[in-house]
Each structure stands twice: as structure tokens, then as C-alpha cells.
């Protein structure tokens, strides 16, 4: 692993061959570049001798990683082996759900409606986890809208926290909840 840093903040970049968990694919229409707050790192699709697959994570959990102007929590896996870079965001389920709830419906709606959406979104993503896949779920409306930190609000975070661990079931089986 190598560390790049400037101004008291650093970001870890490492070859990701030792990790195999993938959570979320970003379907970007343009070749992405990456930045990290205060670290000043920029990568383009050519990689300049970097590994074909690498992981980028901030050294501080409170920092975010920005891809094409959108901020994300967790770590990013960047795979340069295809025609277009594949970006996978590994993020905690609760942080992911707080963004999905805010991406799928207005965060100004009643808390109980946001909580219902949090349960539905949790069911939907948990039913789609594929351990052997490059990623578990896409970030578009084809799967679940996921706008990263921009969609998180205190009310979406609260809705996820107040429903932590809750899933909808029928006859003892978790249902597929679309909305």
C-alpha cells in the first residue's frame, strides 16, 4: 500500500487483489477522475503505471472521496481493465441506505414515510447481494438511486437508524420490496 498526502490528510491507495468484497457499481457516462479532500490526488483512465485494479480510501472515516463532483463515504475500487473504468463504492449498509432514502424520495416527507422507504430499500439491497459478483447493486434507478453524501440528510439518517435491523417478511422469508 502506498500513501499519498498533503496538508495533514492522507489517502491510502493499494492493489486490491487481496480484497474481494464489492458493494456498489457507479455507472458514469464519462471516464472518471478521483479526488480526495486535502489530498489532491487525481487519476485518469490511463493510471500512469498504477495497478489495473486499485482501492482508494480516506485515512479519516469522516473524509469523503469525490468522483466527478459527487462525494462518497467508504472506499472506492477502481478497475481499469475494461473499456471504461469500473468504480465500485464499498460503504456501510446504514450509510448507503441514508443516501438511497434521500435519493428515492424527498427528505422533507414525514419521518414514518422515510422509515418505510428505509425498510423497503434495506430489503431490496439485501436480496441482491452477490458475493461472487463485481458489485452487488448499481446506483441508478434501474436498481436503487444512490447519490452518495449529497442525498443524506439528518432525517434520512434518522429513518435508517430508527429501523436498523428491520426487514419486511412474508411467511418467514424476506420479501423483495420495490418501493
PDB file of C-alpha atoms in Angstrom, residues 53-171:
ATOM      1  CA  UNK A  53      -7.328  -2.546 -10.026  1.00  0.00           C
ATOM      2  CA  UNK A  54      -6.794  -0.328  -7.018  1.00  0.00           C
ATOM      3  CA  UNK A  55      -8.601   0.823  -3.922  1.00  0.00           C
ATOM      4  CA  UNK A  56      -8.846   4.389  -2.711  1.00  0.00           C
ATOM      5  CA  UNK A  57      -9.868   5.199   0.832  1.00  0.00           C
ATOM      6  CA  UNK A  58      -9.514   8.268   3.026  1.00  0.00           C
ATOM      7  CA  UNK A  59      -7.425   7.819   6.146  1.00  0.00           C
ATOM      8  CA  UNK A  60     -10.116   9.556   8.218  1.00  0.00           C
ATOM      9  CA  UNK A  61     -13.577   7.984   8.266  1.00  0.00           C
ATOM     10  CA  UNK A  62     -15.148  11.439   8.230  1.00  0.00           C
ATOM     11  CA  UNK A  63     -13.491  12.329   4.924  1.00  0.00           C
ATOM     12  CA  UNK A  64     -15.131  11.589   1.615  1.00  0.00           C
ATOM     13  CA  UNK A  65     -13.920  10.606  -1.813  1.00  0.00           C
ATOM     14  CA  UNK A  66     -15.184  12.679  -4.720  1.00  0.00           C
ATOM     15  CA  UNK A  67     -15.869  11.214  -8.149  1.00  0.00           C
ATOM     16  CA  UNK A  68     -16.850  13.679 -10.873  1.00  0.00           C
ATOM     17  CA  UNK A  69     -18.106  16.163  -8.276  1.00  0.00           C
ATOM     18  CA  UNK A  70     -20.123  13.674  -6.168  1.00  0.00           C
ATOM     19  CA  UNK A  71     -18.920  12.762  -2.652  1.00  0.00           C
ATOM     20  CA  UNK A  72     -18.971   9.213  -1.310  1.00  0.00           C
ATOM     21  CA  UNK A  73     -18.282   7.584   2.028  1.00  0.00           C
ATOM     22  CA  UNK A  74     -16.280   4.402   2.430  1.00  0.00           C
ATOM     23  CA  UNK A  75     -13.719   3.261  -0.102  1.00  0.00           C
ATOM     24  CA  UNK A  76     -13.672   3.049  -3.860  1.00  0.00           C
ATOM     25  CA  UNK A  77     -12.356   0.231  -6.003  1.00  0.00           C
ATOM     26  CA  UNK A  78     -11.303   1.339  -9.472  1.00  0.00           C
ATOM     27  CA  UNK A  79     -10.887  -1.322 -12.155  1.00  0.00           C
ATOM     28  CA  UNK A  80      -9.070  -0.064 -15.259  1.00  0.00           C
ATOM     29  CA  UNK A  81      -9.078  -3.423 -17.109  1.00  0.00           C
ATOM     30  CA  UNK A  82     -12.231  -2.807 -19.233  1.00  0.00           C
ATOM     31  CA  UNK A  83     -13.032  -0.284 -21.928  1.00  0.00           C
ATOM     32  CA  UNK A  84     -14.285   2.132 -19.267  1.00  0.00           C
ATOM     33  CA  UNK A  85     -13.155   2.278 -15.653  1.00  0.00           C
ATOM     34  CA  UNK A  86     -15.463   0.413 -13.294  1.00  0.00           C
ATOM     35  CA  UNK A  87     -15.889   2.209  -9.971  1.00  0.00           C
ATOM     36  CA  UNK A  88     -17.252   0.263  -7.009  1.00  0.00           C
ATOM     37  CA  UNK A  89     -18.115   2.049  -3.758  1.00  0.00           C
ATOM     38  CA  UNK A  90     -17.690  -0.102  -0.637  1.00  0.00           C
ATOM     39  CA  UNK A  91     -19.818   1.529   2.030  1.00  0.00           C
ATOM     40  CA  UNK A  92     -21.556   0.549   5.262  1.00  0.00           C
ATOM     41  CA  UNK A  93     -25.164  -0.502   4.753  1.00  0.00           C
ATOM     42  CA  UNK A  94     -26.539   2.239   7.026  1.00  0.00           C
ATOM     43  CA  UNK A  95     -24.627   4.962   5.163  1.00  0.00           C
ATOM     44  CA  UNK A  96     -25.711   3.528   1.823  1.00  0.00           C
ATOM     45  CA  UNK A  97     -29.363   3.413   2.918  1.00  0.00           C
ATOM     46  CA  UNK A  98     -29.322   7.004   4.225  1.00  0.00           C
ATOM     47  CA  UNK A  99     -28.334   8.104   0.727  1.00  0.00           C
ATOM     48  CA  UNK A 100     -30.805   5.796  -1.044  1.00  0.00           C
ATOM     49  CA  UNK A 101     -33.730   7.059   1.037  1.00  0.00           C
ATOM     50  CA  UNK A 102     -32.784  10.665   0.221  1.00  0.00           C
ATOM     51  CA  UNK A 103     -32.214   9.791  -3.436  1.00  0.00           C
ATOM     52  CA  UNK A 104     -35.511   7.945  -3.882  1.00  0.00           C
ATOM     53  CA  UNK A 105     -37.877  10.378  -2.128  1.00  0.00           C
ATOM     54  CA  UNK A 106     -37.879  13.923  -0.725  1.00  0.00           C
ATOM     55  CA  UNK A 107     -36.261  14.020   2.691  1.00  0.00           C
ATOM     56  CA  UNK A 108     -38.876  16.594   3.736  1.00  0.00           C
ATOM     57  CA  UNK A 109     -41.580  13.914   3.806  1.00  0.00           C
ATOM     58  CA  UNK A 110     -42.868  12.589   7.122  1.00  0.00           C
ATOM     59  CA  UNK A 111     -40.405  10.522   9.146  1.00  0.00           C
ATOM     60  CA  UNK A 112     -42.697   7.465   9.039  1.00  0.00           C
ATOM     61  CA  UNK A 113     -42.696   7.530   5.225  1.00  0.00           C
ATOM     62  CA  UNK A 114     -38.890   7.770   5.228  1.00  0.00           C
ATOM     63  CA  UNK A 115     -38.722   4.834   7.658  1.00  0.00           C
ATOM     64  CA  UNK A 116     -40.949   2.743   5.369  1.00  0.00           C
ATOM     65  CA  UNK A 117     -38.633   3.577   2.469  1.00  0.00           C
ATOM     66  CA  UNK A 118     -35.599   2.630   4.586  1.00  0.00           C
ATOM     67  CA  UNK A 119     -37.071  -0.820   5.291  1.00  0.00           C
ATOM     68  CA  UNK A 120     -38.031  -1.332   1.632  1.00  0.00           C
ATOM     69  CA  UNK A 121     -34.577  -0.206   0.475  1.00  0.00           C
ATOM     70  CA  UNK A 122     -32.872  -2.494   3.027  1.00  0.00           C
ATOM     71  CA  UNK A 123     -34.910  -5.480   1.795  1.00  0.00           C
ATOM     72  CA  UNK A 124     -34.173  -4.666  -1.825  1.00  0.00           C
ATOM     73  CA  UNK A 125     -30.400  -4.437  -1.416  1.00  0.00           C
ATOM     74  CA  UNK A 126     -30.091  -7.407   0.949  1.00  0.00           C
ATOM     75  CA  UNK A 127     -31.937  -9.612  -1.552  1.00  0.00           C
ATOM     76  CA  UNK A 128     -29.405  -8.672  -4.235  1.00  0.00           C
ATOM     77  CA  UNK A 129     -26.091  -9.302  -2.514  1.00  0.00           C
ATOM     78  CA  UNK A 130     -23.966 -11.452  -4.811  1.00  0.00           C
ATOM     79  CA  UNK A 131     -20.667 -12.391  -3.110  1.00  0.00           C
ATOM     80  CA  UNK A 132     -19.076 -13.567  -6.376  1.00  0.00           C
ATOM     81  CA  UNK A 133     -20.115 -10.556  -8.445  1.00  0.00           C
ATOM     82  CA  UNK A 134     -18.040  -7.486  -9.296  1.00  0.00           C
ATOM     83  CA  UNK A 135     -20.639  -5.441  -7.388  1.00  0.00           C
ATOM     84  CA  UNK A 136     -23.947  -6.000  -5.623  1.00  0.00           C
ATOM     85  CA  UNK A 137     -26.187  -3.251  -6.966  1.00  0.00           C
ATOM     86  CA  UNK A 138     -25.981  -0.367  -9.425  1.00  0.00           C
ATOM     87  CA  UNK A 139     -26.534   3.257  -8.439  1.00  0.00           C
ATOM     88  CA  UNK A 140     -29.211   4.169 -10.980  1.00  0.00           C
ATOM     89  CA  UNK A 141     -32.993   3.904 -10.912  1.00  0.00           C
ATOM     90  CA  UNK A 142     -32.552   0.506 -12.594  1.00  0.00           C
ATOM     91  CA  UNK A 143     -31.551  -0.746  -9.111  1.00  0.00           C
ATOM     92  CA  UNK A 144     -31.653   1.882  -6.366  1.00  0.00           C
ATOM     93  CA  UNK A 145     -30.945   5.565  -6.826  1.00  0.00           C
ATOM     94  CA  UNK A 146     -27.752   6.338  -4.888  1.00  0.00           C
ATOM     95  CA  UNK A 147     -26.353   9.867  -4.972  1.00  0.00           C
ATOM     96  CA  UNK A 148     -23.723   9.484  -2.265  1.00  0.00           C
ATOM     97  CA  UNK A 149     -23.421  12.007   0.534  1.00  0.00           C
ATOM     98  CA  UNK A 150     -25.371  14.682  -1.377  1.00  0.00           C
ATOM     99  CA  UNK A 151     -28.646  12.840  -0.682  1.00  0.00           C
ATOM    100  CA  UNK A 152     -28.035  12.238   3.030  1.00  0.00           C
ATOM    101  CA  UNK A 153     -29.918  14.459   5.467  1.00  0.00           C
ATOM    102  CA  UNK A 154     -30.484  14.293   9.222  1.00  0.00           C
ATOM    103  CA  UNK A 155     -33.981  12.889   8.575  1.00  0.00           C
ATOM    104  CA  UNK A 156     -32.829  10.135   6.192  1.00  0.00           C
ATOM    105  CA  UNK A 157     -30.082   9.162   8.635  1.00  0.00           C
ATOM    106  CA  UNK A 158     -32.637   9.109  11.464  1.00  0.00           C
ATOM    107  CA  UNK A 159     -35.050   6.961   9.412  1.00  0.00           C
ATOM    108  CA  UNK A 160     -32.307   4.402   8.786  1.00  0.00           C
ATOM    109  CA  UNK A 161     -31.143   4.436  12.416  1.00  0.00           C
ATOM    110  CA  UNK A 162     -34.681   4.000  13.777  1.00  0.00           C
ATOM    111  CA  UNK A 163     -35.287   0.998  11.504  1.00  0.00           C
ATOM    112  CA  UNK A 164     -31.856  -0.605  11.961  1.00  0.00           C
ATOM    113  CA  UNK A 165     -32.150  -4.352  11.535  1.00  0.00           C
ATOM    114  CA  UNK A 166     -35.787  -4.262  10.386  1.00  0.00           C
ATOM    115  CA  UNK A 167     -36.783  -6.122   7.224  1.00  0.00           C
ATOM    116  CA  UNK A 168     -40.174  -6.978   5.769  1.00  0.00           C
ATOM    117  CA  UNK A 169     -41.011 -10.685   5.636  1.00  0.00           C
ATOM    118  CA  UNK A 170     -43.831 -12.917   4.430  1.00  0.00           C
ATOM    119  CA  UNK A 171     -44.159 -16.457   5.761  1.00  0.00           C
TER     120      UNK A 171
END
